[in-house]
XYZ file of C-alpha atoms in Angstrom:
735
model
C -0.009 -0.002 0.013
C 1.493 3.386 -0.996
C 1.816 6.513 1.207
C 0.661 9.825 -0.004
C 2.417 13.232 0.493
C 0.879 16.540 -0.410
C 2.367 19.991 0.016
C 0.800 23.274 -1.087
C 3.596 25.852 -1.093
C 2.710 29.553 -1.170
C 3.587 33.025 0.044
C 3.164 33.520 3.805
C -0.160 32.233 5.230
C -1.462 34.424 8.117
C -0.595 32.691 11.410
C -4.231 32.787 12.694
C -5.370 30.732 9.598
C -2.741 27.907 9.586
C -4.035 25.415 12.051
C -7.620 25.627 10.579
C -6.293 25.359 7.093
C -4.238 22.299 7.893
C -7.265 20.551 9.394
C -9.493 21.622 6.446
C -7.010 20.100 4.053
C -6.886 16.918 5.982
C -10.666 16.596 6.224
C -11.423 17.502 2.656
C -8.845 15.149 1.148
C -9.569 12.220 3.330
C -13.356 12.570 3.014
C -12.955 12.743 -0.725
C -10.708 9.736 -0.941
C -12.903 7.561 1.341
C -16.047 8.528 -0.546
C -14.293 7.304 -3.820
C -13.323 4.054 -2.160
C -9.757 4.767 -1.091
C -9.178 3.920 2.584
C -6.011 4.645 4.507
C -4.294 3.662 7.770
C -3.443 7.080 9.162
C -3.221 10.755 8.267
C -1.472 13.865 9.711
C -1.621 17.520 8.723
C 1.153 20.031 9.385
C 1.811 23.704 8.552
C 4.487 26.343 8.404
C 4.069 29.994 7.318
C 4.647 28.956 3.674
C 3.203 25.500 3.384
C 0.304 23.159 4.119
C 1.319 19.492 4.354
C -0.683 16.336 4.431
C 0.716 12.809 4.765
C -1.420 9.646 4.483
C -0.142 6.120 5.302
C -1.322 2.836 3.946
C -3.501 4.138 1.105
C -5.158 1.661 -1.200
C -3.441 1.492 -4.625
C -6.780 1.531 -6.356
C -10.487 1.732 -5.405
C -12.252 -1.593 -5.250
C -14.679 -2.699 -7.884
C -18.185 -2.125 -6.700
C -21.298 -4.084 -7.664
C -24.653 -2.462 -7.103
C -28.142 -3.627 -7.673
C -30.910 -1.129 -8.367
C -34.627 -1.756 -8.399
C -36.414 -0.170 -11.359
C -40.053 0.337 -12.511
C -42.684 -2.437 -12.798
C -42.745 -4.637 -15.850
C -45.175 -2.999 -18.264
C -44.519 0.509 -16.926
C -44.598 3.435 -19.423
C -41.652 3.384 -21.816
C -40.415 6.768 -20.743
C -40.167 5.604 -17.121
C -38.040 2.615 -18.291
C -35.854 4.737 -20.436
C -35.254 7.112 -17.635
C -34.168 4.172 -15.357
C -31.819 2.842 -18.048
C -30.183 6.300 -18.378
C -29.751 6.705 -14.622
C -28.348 3.165 -14.191
C -26.194 3.382 -17.206
C -27.366 0.010 -18.636
C -29.031 -1.303 -21.790
C -32.525 -2.848 -22.078
C -31.112 -6.343 -22.520
C -29.188 -5.973 -19.242
C -32.383 -5.698 -17.182
C -33.622 -8.665 -15.179
C -37.323 -9.341 -14.367
C -38.079 -10.512 -10.895
C -41.275 -11.392 -9.125
C -42.002 -9.355 -6.000
C -45.080 -9.048 -3.679
C -46.116 -6.162 -5.816
C -45.693 -7.917 -9.122
C -42.902 -8.254 -11.707
C -40.184 -5.540 -11.380
C -37.124 -4.687 -13.399
C -33.662 -4.943 -11.695
C -30.299 -3.729 -12.972
C -26.995 -4.972 -11.828
C -24.346 -2.254 -12.089
C -20.616 -2.857 -11.850
C -18.307 0.068 -11.296
C -14.659 -0.860 -11.995
C -12.014 0.294 -9.536
C -9.793 3.197 -10.503
C -6.082 3.788 -9.770
C -5.288 5.949 -6.724
C -3.434 8.539 -8.830
C -6.607 9.391 -10.733
C -8.766 9.685 -7.679
C -6.198 11.718 -5.787
C -5.924 14.214 -8.696
C -9.686 14.708 -8.795
C -9.982 15.151 -5.079
C -6.896 17.450 -4.694
C -7.994 19.743 -7.522
C -11.554 19.993 -6.098
C -10.091 20.751 -2.700
C -7.736 23.398 -3.933
C -10.330 25.155 -6.054
C -12.943 25.150 -3.271
C -10.711 25.653 -0.255
C -12.582 27.476 2.662
C -10.206 30.300 3.338
C -11.687 33.115 5.377
C -10.128 35.460 2.818
C -8.574 34.572 -0.503
C -7.137 36.304 -3.555
C -6.640 35.928 -7.277
C -3.266 36.780 -8.916
C -1.921 36.758 -12.481
C -4.343 35.576 -15.277
C -5.664 32.436 -13.619
C -8.975 31.883 -11.950
C -7.535 30.097 -8.833
C -8.045 31.791 -5.483
C -5.720 31.098 -2.557
C -4.923 32.903 0.609
C -1.657 34.110 -0.851
C -0.158 33.337 -4.331
C 0.303 29.597 -4.635
C 3.684 28.654 -6.132
C 3.846 24.898 -6.228
C 2.103 21.594 -5.497
C 4.003 18.609 -4.318
C 1.962 15.405 -4.644
C 3.677 11.974 -4.674
C 2.678 8.357 -3.965
C 5.610 6.246 -2.561
C 5.910 2.535 -1.946
C 8.624 -0.188 -2.163
C 9.104 0.471 -5.805
C 9.809 4.208 -5.267
C 7.968 7.431 -5.643
C 5.712 8.621 -8.452
C 4.281 12.088 -9.099
C 0.476 12.327 -9.339
C -0.455 13.957 -12.686
C -2.137 17.176 -11.846
C -2.184 20.737 -13.421
C -4.120 23.563 -11.871
C -3.969 26.924 -13.712
C -0.541 26.026 -14.974
C 0.805 24.854 -11.620
C 1.858 21.265 -12.232
C 2.266 18.794 -9.364
C 5.835 17.539 -8.776
C 8.211 16.131 -6.192
C 9.956 19.351 -5.427
C 9.692 21.799 -2.442
C 11.668 24.747 -1.154
C 13.741 25.227 2.000
C 14.043 28.266 4.201
C 13.609 31.512 2.243
C 16.941 33.031 3.379
C 18.975 30.325 4.918
C 18.543 27.584 2.328
C 16.859 28.827 -0.820
C 16.528 26.563 -3.708
C 14.596 23.381 -4.719
C 14.618 20.120 -2.729
C 13.585 16.851 -4.427
C 11.837 14.399 -2.138
C 10.761 10.714 -2.352
C 8.709 10.143 0.771
C 7.380 11.896 3.875
C 10.417 10.799 5.952
C 12.734 12.118 3.196
C 10.742 15.365 2.965
C 10.781 16.154 6.740
C 14.414 15.248 7.075
C 15.516 17.407 4.107
C 13.340 20.321 5.225
C 14.988 20.321 8.699
C 18.390 20.347 7.056
C 17.135 23.247 5.067
C 16.138 25.087 8.218
C 12.450 24.388 8.171
C 10.726 22.912 11.272
C 7.607 21.393 9.784
C 5.533 20.673 12.921
C 4.063 23.824 14.545
C 3.935 22.078 17.984
C 7.619 21.420 17.690
C 8.313 24.990 16.867
C 6.176 26.249 19.718
C 7.943 23.880 22.202
C 11.401 25.059 20.973
C 10.432 28.655 21.388
C 9.096 28.246 24.854
C 12.021 26.090 25.963
C 14.587 28.527 24.771
C 12.728 31.626 25.974
C 12.340 30.237 29.531
C 16.050 29.156 29.562
C 17.283 32.606 28.574
C 14.997 34.372 31.004
C 16.008 31.955 33.838
C 19.744 32.628 33.160
C 19.011 36.338 33.865
C 17.004 35.600 37.029
C 13.772 36.412 35.231
C 10.631 34.477 33.933
C 8.566 34.624 30.832
C 4.901 35.703 31.148
C 2.945 32.743 29.819
C 0.700 33.511 26.823
C -0.378 30.392 24.903
C -2.224 32.443 22.301
C 0.831 34.509 21.499
C 3.043 31.367 21.531
C 0.814 29.683 18.935
C 0.767 32.933 16.754
C 4.543 33.362 16.897
C 5.148 29.702 16.032
C 3.007 30.415 12.850
C 5.274 33.296 11.889
C 8.554 31.485 11.612
C 9.872 28.277 9.989
C 13.195 28.305 11.839
C 12.603 29.950 15.252
C 15.592 31.895 16.801
C 14.815 33.213 20.300
C 16.412 36.583 21.300
C 16.233 38.261 24.725
C 16.034 42.091 24.586
C 15.988 44.984 27.105
C 13.395 47.680 27.664
C 14.695 51.217 28.142
C 14.751 52.276 31.733
C 12.428 55.272 31.152
C 9.621 52.787 30.388
C 10.035 50.336 33.290
C 7.660 52.287 35.524
C 4.725 51.859 33.167
C 2.053 49.472 34.464
C 3.035 45.899 33.672
C -0.160 45.283 31.794
C 0.515 48.277 29.553
C 4.006 47.092 28.698
C 2.693 43.546 28.105
C -0.246 44.602 25.919
C 1.855 47.066 23.860
C 4.614 44.543 23.189
C 2.114 41.754 22.374
C -0.215 43.687 20.131
C 2.345 45.768 18.176
C 5.527 43.643 18.212
C 4.440 40.052 18.986
C 6.959 40.111 21.862
C 6.735 38.018 25.028
C 7.065 39.941 28.336
C 9.734 38.865 30.709
C 9.272 39.862 34.325
C 11.199 40.038 37.600
C 9.505 37.402 39.766
C 10.344 39.335 42.947
C 8.734 42.660 41.936
C 6.386 41.629 39.140
C 7.870 44.370 36.964
C 8.322 43.770 33.235
C 12.022 44.335 32.534
C 12.830 42.543 29.260
C 11.248 41.056 26.282
C 11.572 37.960 24.029
C 11.362 38.230 20.277
C 11.527 35.341 17.884
C 13.412 35.780 14.615
C 13.004 33.618 11.523
C 16.785 33.170 10.833
C 20.171 32.804 12.279
C 22.583 35.665 11.732
C 26.356 36.060 11.870
C 26.063 38.543 14.767
C 23.769 36.150 16.723
C 20.820 38.475 16.361
C 22.427 41.688 17.555
C 21.229 43.723 14.554
C 17.719 42.221 14.768
C 17.452 43.073 18.475
C 18.700 46.597 17.915
C 16.061 47.244 15.248
C 13.341 45.705 17.449
C 14.333 47.750 20.477
C 14.192 50.970 18.395
C 10.730 50.203 17.222
C 9.651 49.160 20.678
C 10.933 52.371 22.194
C 8.840 54.395 19.815
C 5.759 52.383 20.695
C 6.384 52.638 24.391
C 6.986 56.417 24.144
C 3.426 56.624 22.864
C 2.129 54.457 25.736
C 4.076 56.597 28.250
C 2.649 59.703 26.764
C -0.951 58.345 27.133
C -0.266 57.116 30.693
C 1.124 60.403 31.884
C -1.684 62.417 30.214
C -4.333 60.121 31.728
C -2.768 60.379 35.140
C -2.680 64.128 34.952
C -6.483 64.117 34.361
C -7.201 61.496 37.016
C -5.339 63.590 39.553
C -6.847 66.902 38.619
C -9.517 68.636 40.603
C -12.328 67.350 38.371
C -10.832 63.833 38.384
C -12.486 61.062 36.491
C -15.704 63.071 36.047
C -13.973 64.736 33.130
C -14.100 61.461 31.335
C -17.617 60.553 32.372
C -18.874 63.862 30.996
C -17.415 62.981 27.584
C -19.525 59.816 27.552
C -22.668 61.917 27.177
C -21.651 62.206 23.587
C -21.123 58.486 23.119
C -24.182 56.427 22.067
C -24.648 53.100 23.806
C -27.751 52.235 21.757
C -30.051 54.542 19.825
C -33.014 53.325 21.929
C -31.158 53.159 25.220
C -29.402 56.457 25.056
C -25.769 57.391 25.790
C -23.037 55.745 27.833
C -23.512 58.534 30.373
C -27.268 57.690 30.675
C -26.352 54.057 31.074
C -23.918 54.955 33.792
C -26.657 56.803 35.712
C -28.830 53.688 35.504
C -26.073 51.337 36.665
C -25.257 53.716 39.588
C -28.906 53.826 40.736
C -29.199 50.066 40.374
C -25.968 49.377 42.223
C -27.147 51.481 45.089
C -30.413 49.366 45.184
C -28.501 46.075 44.974
C -25.861 47.039 47.577
C -27.769 45.970 50.695
C -28.478 42.460 49.083
C -24.796 41.846 48.514
C -23.539 43.413 51.733
C -21.927 46.431 50.109
C -21.868 50.059 51.313
C -24.507 51.771 49.091
C -22.547 55.022 48.801
C -19.423 53.204 47.654
C -21.435 51.057 45.233
C -23.009 54.111 43.613
C -19.674 56.000 43.525
C -17.937 52.985 41.942
C -20.672 52.645 39.350
C -20.274 56.288 38.370
C -16.637 56.025 37.596
C -16.316 52.368 36.561
C -16.584 53.207 32.749
C -14.778 56.487 32.966
C -11.576 55.022 31.450
C -13.458 54.448 28.166
C -12.684 58.125 27.488
C -8.991 57.804 28.400
C -6.249 57.869 25.757
C -4.786 54.537 26.931
C -8.003 52.678 26.545
C -8.647 54.401 23.183
C -5.324 52.905 22.079
C -5.672 49.553 23.796
C -9.451 48.846 24.288
C -8.536 45.391 25.912
C -7.307 47.388 28.983
C -10.629 48.882 29.878
C -11.503 48.321 33.441
C -7.883 47.578 34.426
C -6.869 51.194 33.579
C -9.964 52.323 35.412
C -8.503 50.791 38.607
C -5.139 52.527 38.118
C -6.819 55.873 37.441
C -9.246 55.505 40.406
C -6.239 54.807 42.679
C -4.469 57.854 41.277
C -7.599 59.987 41.904
C -7.463 59.013 45.577
C -10.657 56.946 45.560
C -11.083 54.023 47.930
C -9.543 50.625 47.038
C -13.068 49.129 46.961
C -14.085 51.607 44.292
C -10.820 51.176 42.387
C -11.139 47.374 42.408
C -14.785 47.593 41.233
C -13.625 49.586 38.162
C -11.578 46.642 37.085
C -13.792 43.826 38.194
C -17.245 45.037 37.086
C -16.900 43.561 33.586
C -16.266 40.092 35.059
C -16.995 37.336 34.566
C -16.711 37.545 30.800
C -16.608 33.819 30.176
C -17.146 30.394 31.844
C -13.579 30.264 33.110
C -13.176 33.890 34.083
C -12.695 34.793 37.702
C -15.802 35.926 39.597
C -15.559 39.161 41.701
C -16.066 38.573 45.402
C -15.649 42.008 47.012
C -19.070 43.381 47.823
C -18.829 46.697 45.997
C -17.385 44.953 42.905
C -20.253 42.430 42.991
C -22.911 45.136 43.240
C -21.555 47.110 40.271
C -20.949 43.916 38.172
C -24.542 42.744 38.818
C -25.960 46.220 38.100
C -23.912 46.515 34.822
C -25.244 43.089 33.581
C -28.768 43.497 34.764
C -29.072 46.855 33.108
C -27.783 45.385 29.841
C -30.332 42.521 29.974
C -33.410 44.484 31.038
C -32.557 47.280 28.688
C -32.386 45.093 25.576
C -35.402 43.178 26.774
C -37.296 46.430 27.061
C -36.561 47.377 23.443
C -37.184 43.770 22.205
C -33.600 43.118 21.164
C -33.396 39.494 22.336
C -31.087 36.769 21.215
C -32.517 34.710 18.328
C -31.095 31.283 17.405
C -27.342 31.508 17.201
C -27.422 35.339 16.906
C -26.622 37.282 20.036
C -25.076 40.582 18.927
C -25.215 42.144 22.387
C -23.809 39.154 24.185
C -26.863 38.803 26.353
C -26.310 35.120 26.985
C -22.889 35.924 28.295
C -24.332 38.631 30.547
C -26.938 36.205 31.958
C -24.236 33.603 32.708
C -22.286 36.336 34.389
C -25.172 37.128 36.681
C -25.698 33.447 37.427
C -22.045 32.952 38.377
C -21.933 36.159 40.491
C -25.000 35.001 42.433
C -23.890 31.380 42.914
C -20.206 31.948 43.633
C -21.021 34.563 46.271
C -24.025 32.546 47.699
C -26.320 35.581 47.205
C -29.988 35.458 48.209
C -31.653 37.685 45.721
C -34.727 37.177 43.679
C -34.406 37.777 39.949
C -37.915 39.139 39.501
C -37.262 41.840 42.011
C -33.915 42.668 40.438
C -35.540 42.863 36.940
C -38.220 45.120 38.261
C -35.753 47.379 40.080
C -33.668 47.726 36.940
C -36.616 48.374 34.703
C -37.954 51.030 37.039
C -34.652 52.770 36.918
C -34.776 52.614 33.156
C -38.358 53.879 33.188
C -37.649 56.735 35.564
C -34.623 58.032 33.638
C -36.427 57.587 30.397
C -39.276 59.678 31.542
C -37.015 62.325 32.952
C -34.978 62.490 29.773
C -38.171 62.633 27.733
C -39.426 65.608 29.762
C -36.106 67.361 29.221
C -36.296 66.795 25.502
C -39.863 67.994 25.328
C -38.739 71.266 26.984
C -35.864 71.577 24.519
C -38.277 70.973 21.637
C -40.532 73.786 22.875
C -37.564 76.068 23.076
C -35.961 75.081 19.778
C -35.568 78.067 17.553
C -32.397 77.335 15.745
C -34.091 76.055 12.631
C -36.393 73.317 11.328
C -33.630 70.689 11.237
C -32.864 71.062 14.970
C -36.556 71.049 15.909
C -37.202 67.870 13.874
C -34.214 66.145 15.416
C -35.406 67.006 18.933
C -38.830 65.720 18.098
C -37.493 62.411 16.854
C -35.494 61.983 20.140
C -38.625 62.565 22.189
C -40.462 60.062 20.037
C -37.644 57.441 20.524
C -37.594 58.117 24.213
C -41.387 57.703 24.446
C -41.009 54.365 22.786
C -38.451 53.325 25.309
C -40.699 54.379 28.207
C -43.612 52.302 26.907
C -41.439 49.309 26.213
C -40.049 49.447 29.793
C -43.633 49.624 31.171
C -44.631 46.634 29.092
C -41.755 44.499 30.429
C -42.512 45.529 34.006
C -46.189 44.607 33.492
C -45.170 41.072 32.523
C -43.011 40.748 35.686
C -40.097 39.775 33.649
C -41.272 36.259 33.056
C -39.741 36.033 29.598
C -36.384 37.289 30.899
C -36.631 34.807 33.828
C -37.237 31.975 31.294
C -34.106 33.129 29.438
C -32.080 32.914 32.749
C -33.451 29.389 33.301
C -32.299 28.327 29.953
C -28.798 29.680 30.643
C -28.807 27.988 34.113
C -29.667 24.677 32.443
C -26.603 24.893 30.227
C -24.480 25.988 33.233
C -25.614 23.150 35.481
C -25.482 20.479 32.715
C -21.823 21.252 32.326
C -21.466 20.392 36.053
C -23.198 17.029 35.502
C -26.713 17.828 36.667
C -29.381 16.332 34.545
C -31.748 18.574 32.497
C -34.821 16.874 33.837
C -33.626 17.426 37.407
C -33.185 21.092 36.640
C -36.712 21.201 35.109
C -38.160 19.507 38.216
C -36.691 22.216 40.417
C -37.497 25.205 38.078
C -41.146 24.153 38.401
C -41.144 24.887 42.135
C -41.981 28.170 43.842
C -38.910 30.505 44.432
C -37.349 29.602 41.132
C -36.077 33.119 40.644
C -33.810 32.608 43.761
C -30.843 31.004 41.911
C -28.985 29.965 45.031
C -32.124 28.260 46.420
C -32.868 26.603 43.040
C -29.351 25.238 42.622
C -29.217 23.869 46.206
C -32.396 22.039 45.448
C -31.181 20.731 42.113
C -27.881 19.400 43.479
C -29.633 17.560 46.324
C -32.180 16.136 43.858
C -29.372 15.095 41.519
C -27.600 13.256 44.390
C -30.830 11.605 45.481
C -31.564 10.357 41.983
C -28.267 8.568 41.932
C -29.307 6.342 44.767
C -31.503 3.258 44.625
C -34.053 4.817 46.983
C -34.275 7.824 44.679
C -34.912 5.853 41.509
C -37.440 3.567 43.192
C -39.317 6.278 44.972
C -39.724 8.240 41.760
C -41.204 5.176 40.096
C -43.544 4.773 43.056
C -44.487 8.469 42.825
C -45.132 8.257 39.047
C -47.274 5.181 39.607
C -49.272 6.985 42.289
C -49.608 10.047 40.081
C -50.725 8.156 37.047
C -53.455 6.168 38.977
C -54.641 9.351 40.641
C -54.732 11.420 37.495
C -56.636 8.753 35.643
C -59.145 8.323 38.463
C -59.722 12.071 38.789
C -60.291 12.359 35.022
C -62.666 9.354 35.015
C -64.636 10.369 38.123
C -64.627 14.100 37.433
C -63.506 14.958 40.992
C -60.303 15.916 42.760
C -59.006 13.547 45.400
C -57.235 15.995 47.668
C -59.236 16.127 50.911
C -56.949 13.955 52.997
C -57.072 10.183 53.772
C -58.608 8.811 56.964
C -56.621 6.194 58.812
C -59.870 4.485 60.050
C -60.632 3.250 56.550
C -57.327 1.536 56.182
C -57.679 -2.259 55.901
C -54.274 -3.663 55.069
C -51.053 -3.631 57.120
C -49.147 -2.051 54.220
C -51.738 0.704 54.083
C -51.426 1.442 57.806
C -47.617 1.454 57.486
C -47.935 3.996 54.694
C -50.073 6.251 56.832
C -47.412 6.106 59.570
C -44.646 6.852 57.071
C -46.506 9.807 55.528
C -47.266 11.323 58.894
C -43.645 11.018 59.997
C -42.385 12.236 56.555
C -44.706 15.300 56.559
C -43.049 16.788 59.637
C -39.472 15.840 58.640
C -39.711 17.045 55.042
C -41.631 20.235 55.872
C -39.040 21.241 58.514
C -36.186 20.443 56.193
C -37.684 22.444 53.314
C -38.287 25.407 55.683
C -34.696 25.249 56.774
C -33.583 24.832 53.151
C -31.819 21.634 54.005
C -32.655 19.757 50.862
C -30.357 16.919 51.595
C -32.395 16.211 54.743
C -35.630 16.659 52.697
C -34.347 13.997 50.172
C -33.627 11.783 53.186
C -37.169 12.134 54.279
C -38.306 11.079 50.813
C -36.041 8.123 51.000
C -37.755 6.861 54.090
C -40.987 6.695 51.985
C -39.497 4.322 49.405
C -40.132 1.028 51.254
C -43.739 1.879 52.542
C -44.736 3.087 49.090
C -43.286 -0.047 47.438
C -45.089 -2.282 50.004
C -48.365 -0.383 49.491
C -48.390 -1.001 45.752
C -47.405 -4.633 46.241
C -50.048 -5.508 48.861
C -52.918 -3.083 48.395
C -55.491 -2.861 45.528
C -56.228 0.878 45.059
C -59.400 0.478 43.019
C -61.281 -1.577 45.636
C -64.908 -2.618 45.051
C -65.739 -0.760 48.286
C -66.068 2.835 47.035
C -65.295 4.394 50.528
C -62.075 2.377 50.733
C -61.207 3.300 47.072
C -61.764 6.975 47.653
C -59.613 6.820 50.845
C -56.831 5.026 49.006
C -56.892 7.545 46.181
C -56.607 10.303 48.830
C -53.582 8.393 50.115
C -52.075 8.670 46.690
C -52.866 12.412 46.705
C -50.979 12.674 50.053
C -47.976 11.008 48.414
C -48.100 13.382 45.505
C -48.361 16.438 47.796
C -45.578 15.350 50.105
C -43.183 14.606 47.180
C -44.227 17.813 45.497
C -42.798 19.818 48.400
C -39.261 18.860 47.344
C -39.580 19.032 43.508
C -41.965 18.381 40.631
C -41.026 14.711 40.296
C -43.432 14.289 37.353
C -40.854 16.106 35.212
C -38.183 13.468 35.880
C -37.509 11.047 33.050
C -37.507 7.247 33.357
């Protein structure tokens, strides 16, 4: 069985596209070959900045001959139908066979497709793959029609076995497949002829090309950490940057450079971000002080001066970049320390639109501040500090540093709040209020930070709900799912006892109050407008939009946020399923009262999940469902509700009496546990019912001929349903 080697050699492929492109090449080629009947033993895809490589081992030399039988029309069918079948099957009339079937005589055709050589199939599949490759962006060059991410120079495509290597015959827009590749652009230019994958990878390494991106990344990290360690420093880990840099070089050469002393006092995050975003440098810090003191750059070649010229050029460019960062930092600090402080920045946000139906960023800050103050007592925060923190938390959006590096928003807010002399709680809230941004992001735990983070996310959710901008399908342009998950994690991680409905209503009332006030101001401005018709019309339009916002907010308040609560429940299901809690267990708990208290809801769900993993839990649920089914059917047939309580004096069987005793004992134990929110104890109370319920169904006939006894036993089933229903809606459990 031959092995296949494919290389697509081009100008530099963007680093962010390489890994996906290698996997796309592998999938499209292997899928196409298998579909054509060519199986293989193993496949691997590799990439460098200038090449995509695919190697397949143990490929069939030719596709197998396939015999297929097709059922045609009935004998005696219209001639056109028969002719159509003959064309589709590719056979003649005399090749048809008549067979008797339960539906009468039917034509059958036996079709044989001869196998084809691997070279022919590979050429077809590779050409289709290249011409239809799913690059995020591609280009045409020259006179050809071929599109590729960058100009494609050559195609290497060979099949190798014991007899040697042979080139697959392929020509795409004048680019003919061959057995030749290129070494490193500068260190080993020129053609390299190869005969197998082993020969290919060996010769490339001799030509200063490391083919495997994982090997390049490992080499970079190992050398970088070694050089930093030799200087008593350590490299700041950044896996994303490491992957990107490994995609920029074919022969990585690690160089350790210095940062000019005048920039060492810049915040570490500013240095790190500037070097990463502009230069693709790794930051090297002093582990004792945490200060960034040096950098690591990765060159794509070895030089006679061991990289001295490269480092000098990089340090010159870096100094220019850091000079800009220092200028931004010093300007921002001057404003933060001024008499007006951070309010100078927040005032600018009155000219920045958050959403055309939700007003400016400044209006949003007012809402968040009012809501943070309302939430503060619930989270144990000082209301004045929470309000103050909310008012300055987004001030850094107007700063020069955040304008240059948007990813530093929040973090720079903390630095500037500290410089402005604000309390540490307020400063920390400036940085933390965006969190958590994702499922693995840290969750704020300081009370003021929690209050502002919750207010920020609740305002986002209720605001967009009020203007009917909800997520649909996979579309979520305002990241509302992420905001809801953030609220869930803030509540659960901090064990907060807050009801979502009250929070929604508080947020919407803040929105409503501010919208009404702004509408009144705009109405006054409209009445005073005298600067021309255009200004007057613009003011009228703003009043109209604000009125729409007010009415939308009222509508959401009137529905008590049920739709938004349902959205939260959906996000909670996803969150808890990732933690191993079954969806039906979550549904059973959501159906209970208090389902807008997330901490209570999750405590109940976790206790029920644990209970359902026990034998008592599984059996009791089956007993509950049996009782519920019998009771529901009897109530439907009899047209009455059996919920008036059973009487022990009508009990006839020992198992019946034992169940009365168990229900009486369970009522007290379960009710007390539920009141104390000790759901584990409540589940224990349910577990005690398992044996009496099993014995009841085994030894007692519910539908007795004695109607008094029957009604009493149905009321017993009603008591079982009521008692179990205090814990969760067990009817929603599967199985």
